[in-house]
Structure formats: structure tokens, C-alpha cells
Short mmCIF file of C-alpha atoms in Angstrom, two decimals:
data_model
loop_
_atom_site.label_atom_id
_atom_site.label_comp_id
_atom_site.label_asym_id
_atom_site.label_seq_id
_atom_site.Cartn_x
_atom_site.Cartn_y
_atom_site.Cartn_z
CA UNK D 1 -6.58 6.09 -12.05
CA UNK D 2 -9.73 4.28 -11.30
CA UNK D 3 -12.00 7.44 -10.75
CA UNK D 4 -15.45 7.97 -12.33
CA UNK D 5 -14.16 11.68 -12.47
CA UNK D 6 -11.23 10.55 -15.18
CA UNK D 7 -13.52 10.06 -18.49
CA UNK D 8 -14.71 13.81 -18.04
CA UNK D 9 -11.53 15.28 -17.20
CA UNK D 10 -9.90 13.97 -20.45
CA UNK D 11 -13.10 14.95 -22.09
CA UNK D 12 -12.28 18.41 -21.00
CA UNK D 13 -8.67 17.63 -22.41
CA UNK D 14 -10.64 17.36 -25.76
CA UNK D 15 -9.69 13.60 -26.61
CA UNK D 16 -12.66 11.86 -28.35
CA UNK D 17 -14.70 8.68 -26.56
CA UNK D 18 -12.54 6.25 -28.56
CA UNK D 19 -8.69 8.44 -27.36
CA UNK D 20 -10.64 8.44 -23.51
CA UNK D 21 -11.28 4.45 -23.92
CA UNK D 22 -8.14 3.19 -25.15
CA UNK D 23 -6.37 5.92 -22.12
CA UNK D 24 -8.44 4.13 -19.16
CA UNK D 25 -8.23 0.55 -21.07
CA UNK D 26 -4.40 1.11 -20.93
CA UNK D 27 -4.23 2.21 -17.54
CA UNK D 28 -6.05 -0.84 -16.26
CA UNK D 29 -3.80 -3.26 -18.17
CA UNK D 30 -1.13 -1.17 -16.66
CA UNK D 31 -2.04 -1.84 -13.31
CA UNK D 32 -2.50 -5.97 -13.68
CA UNK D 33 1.21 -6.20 -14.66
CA UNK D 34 2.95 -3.51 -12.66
CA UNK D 35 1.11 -4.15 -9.42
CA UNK D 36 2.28 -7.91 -8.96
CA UNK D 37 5.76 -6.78 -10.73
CA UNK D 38 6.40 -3.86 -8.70
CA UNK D 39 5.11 -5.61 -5.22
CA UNK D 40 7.83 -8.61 -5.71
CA UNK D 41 10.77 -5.98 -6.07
CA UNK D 42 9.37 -4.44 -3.33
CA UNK D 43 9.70 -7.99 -1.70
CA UNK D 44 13.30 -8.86 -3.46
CA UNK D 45 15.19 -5.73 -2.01
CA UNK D 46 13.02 -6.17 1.03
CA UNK D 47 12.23 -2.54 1.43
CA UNK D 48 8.66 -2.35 1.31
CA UNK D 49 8.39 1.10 2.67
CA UNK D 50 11.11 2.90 0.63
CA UNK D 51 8.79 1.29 -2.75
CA UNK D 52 6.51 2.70 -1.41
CA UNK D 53 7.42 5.86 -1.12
CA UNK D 54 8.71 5.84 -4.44
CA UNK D 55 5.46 4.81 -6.08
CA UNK D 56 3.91 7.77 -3.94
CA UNK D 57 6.24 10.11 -5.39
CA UNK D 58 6.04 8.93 -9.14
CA UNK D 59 1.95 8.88 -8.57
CA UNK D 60 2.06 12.58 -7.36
CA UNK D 61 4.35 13.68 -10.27
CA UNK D 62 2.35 11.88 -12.94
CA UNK D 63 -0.72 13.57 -11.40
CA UNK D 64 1.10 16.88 -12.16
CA UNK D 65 1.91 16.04 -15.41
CA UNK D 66 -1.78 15.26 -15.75
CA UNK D 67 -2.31 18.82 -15.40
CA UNK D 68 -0.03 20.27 -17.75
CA UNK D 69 -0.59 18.33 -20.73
CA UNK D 70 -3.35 18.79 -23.31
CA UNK D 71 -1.99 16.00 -26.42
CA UNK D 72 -2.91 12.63 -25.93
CA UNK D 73 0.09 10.96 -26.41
CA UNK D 74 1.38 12.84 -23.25
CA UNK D 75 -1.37 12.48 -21.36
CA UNK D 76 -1.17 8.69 -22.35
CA UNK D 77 2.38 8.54 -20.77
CA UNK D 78 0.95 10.08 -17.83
CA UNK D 79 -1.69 7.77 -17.17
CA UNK D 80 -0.13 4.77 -17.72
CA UNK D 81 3.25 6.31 -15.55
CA UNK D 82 0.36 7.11 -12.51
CA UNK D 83 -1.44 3.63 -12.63
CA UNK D 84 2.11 1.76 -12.74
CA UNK D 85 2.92 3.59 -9.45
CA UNK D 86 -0.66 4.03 -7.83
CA UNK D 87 -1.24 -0.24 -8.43
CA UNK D 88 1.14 -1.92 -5.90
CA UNK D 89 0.87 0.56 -2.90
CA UNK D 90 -2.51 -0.91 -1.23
CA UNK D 91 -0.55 -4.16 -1.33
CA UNK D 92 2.62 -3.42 -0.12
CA UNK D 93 1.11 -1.00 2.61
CA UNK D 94 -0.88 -3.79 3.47
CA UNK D 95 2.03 -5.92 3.57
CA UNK D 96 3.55 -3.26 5.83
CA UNK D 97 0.41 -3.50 8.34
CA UNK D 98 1.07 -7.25 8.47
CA UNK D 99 4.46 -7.14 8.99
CA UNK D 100 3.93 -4.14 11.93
CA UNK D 101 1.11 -6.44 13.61
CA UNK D 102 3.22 -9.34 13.52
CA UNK D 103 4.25 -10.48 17.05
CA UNK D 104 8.12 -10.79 17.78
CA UNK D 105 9.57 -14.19 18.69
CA UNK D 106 12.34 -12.85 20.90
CA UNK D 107 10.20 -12.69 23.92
CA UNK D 108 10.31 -8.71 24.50
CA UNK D 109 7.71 -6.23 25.85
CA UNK D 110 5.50 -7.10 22.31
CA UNK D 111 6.04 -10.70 21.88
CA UNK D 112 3.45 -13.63 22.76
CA UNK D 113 6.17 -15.25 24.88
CA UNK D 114 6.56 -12.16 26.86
CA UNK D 115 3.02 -11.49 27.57
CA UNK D 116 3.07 -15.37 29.02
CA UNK D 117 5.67 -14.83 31.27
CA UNK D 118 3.97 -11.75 32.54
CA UNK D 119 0.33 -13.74 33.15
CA UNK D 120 2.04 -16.29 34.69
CA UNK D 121 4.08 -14.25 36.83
CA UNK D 122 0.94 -12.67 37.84
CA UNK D 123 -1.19 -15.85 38.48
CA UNK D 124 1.61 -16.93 40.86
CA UNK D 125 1.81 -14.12 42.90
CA UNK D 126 -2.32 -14.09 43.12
CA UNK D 127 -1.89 -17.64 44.15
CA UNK D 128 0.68 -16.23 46.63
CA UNK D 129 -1.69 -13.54 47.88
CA UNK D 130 -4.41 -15.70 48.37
CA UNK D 131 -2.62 -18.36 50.29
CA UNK D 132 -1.03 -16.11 52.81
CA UNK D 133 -4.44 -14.32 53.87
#
């Protein structure tokens, strides 16, 4: 909801400067309580992808309903519905890149303690190689 296209579209909606103010003002206050609210449930039920699918999904049908709505009190719900779903998902898919880039601990094929075993299984059998010529 943070486009510079938004104040024109709702002019073309035919909502006056002060209806187009109060619409973005509402959809930024929106986003400073649902983005922190929305990223800790993603946290408590620990399912950081499936909220963010969600929020995908509600963003994409409040977009539609964006579309096919002409009163402002509708296109208020919209709005507000869009940047309560578009706000959390650049943290929690940033979350997700953490989490993804985060080595394992269990010492398989993408964990630090793996890739030390394999170096120093390598540095032995150079020092192997070498002494033997």
C-alpha cells in the first residue's frame, strides 16, 4: 500500500484529498501494529511460511477488492485489510532466509562440523601424499 501510484488511483475512485489522506494515513497505522502483531504469531505457531502464505493470499484478494469497489468505506476496508497482510511478509520472509542460511549443528553434508571433518580429512591425506613421494 505504499505506492506513489495509490493517491491517483483513489482519485480516479472519486474520493476527495481529505477521503485519499485519511485512506493512506490509515493504512500506514495499519501496518505499524499488524506487522510486529502478525510476525510474532507467525513466530508463536512457528510456521513462518504457512503466515506467509496467508498474508499473500489476503494481500491478493484485498487487491481485488480494490478493483471492484467505488464507496469509500469499502475501499477503506480494503486498504486497511491489504496493508495488515502486505506489512509482516518482508519480515517473516526474511526470517525465512535466516533460518534457510542457518548452518545445521548435527554435523551433515551442510553443517560447519561437517565441512571440518572433510578439510581435515583432506589435509591428512595431502600430508599422506606428500610424505610417501
Amino acid at each position: 500500500m505504499a505506492s506513489p501510484f495509490w493517491p491517483k488511483f483513489f482519485e480516479a475512485k472519486a474520493l476527495s484529498a481529505q477521503q485519499i489522506g485519511g485512506l493512506l494515513a490509515g493504512a500506514m497505522l495499519m501496518r505499524l501494529v499488524s506487522g510486529p502483531v502478525v510476525a510474532a504469531f507467525a513466530d508463536l505457531i512457528a510456521s513462518l511460511r504457512l503466515v506467509l502464505a496467508g498474508c499473500a493470499i489476503v494481500a491478493a484478494g484485498a487487491a481485488a477488492a480494490l478493483l471492484g469497489t467505488d464507496t469509500f468505506v469499502l475501499l477503506l476496508l480494503a486498504a486497511l485489510v491489504q496493508a495488515a497482510a502486505l506489512a509482516p511478509t518482508t519480515a517473516i520472509a526474511d526470517a525465512l532466509s535466516v533460518n534457510a542460511a542457518r548452518p545445521r549443528r548435527q554435523g551433515g553434508p551442510s553443517s560447519t562440523a561437517g565441512y571440518e571433518v572433510r578439510v581435515r580429512s583432506l589435509l591428512c591425506w595431502a600430508r599422506w601424499q606428500l610424505g610417501s613421494s
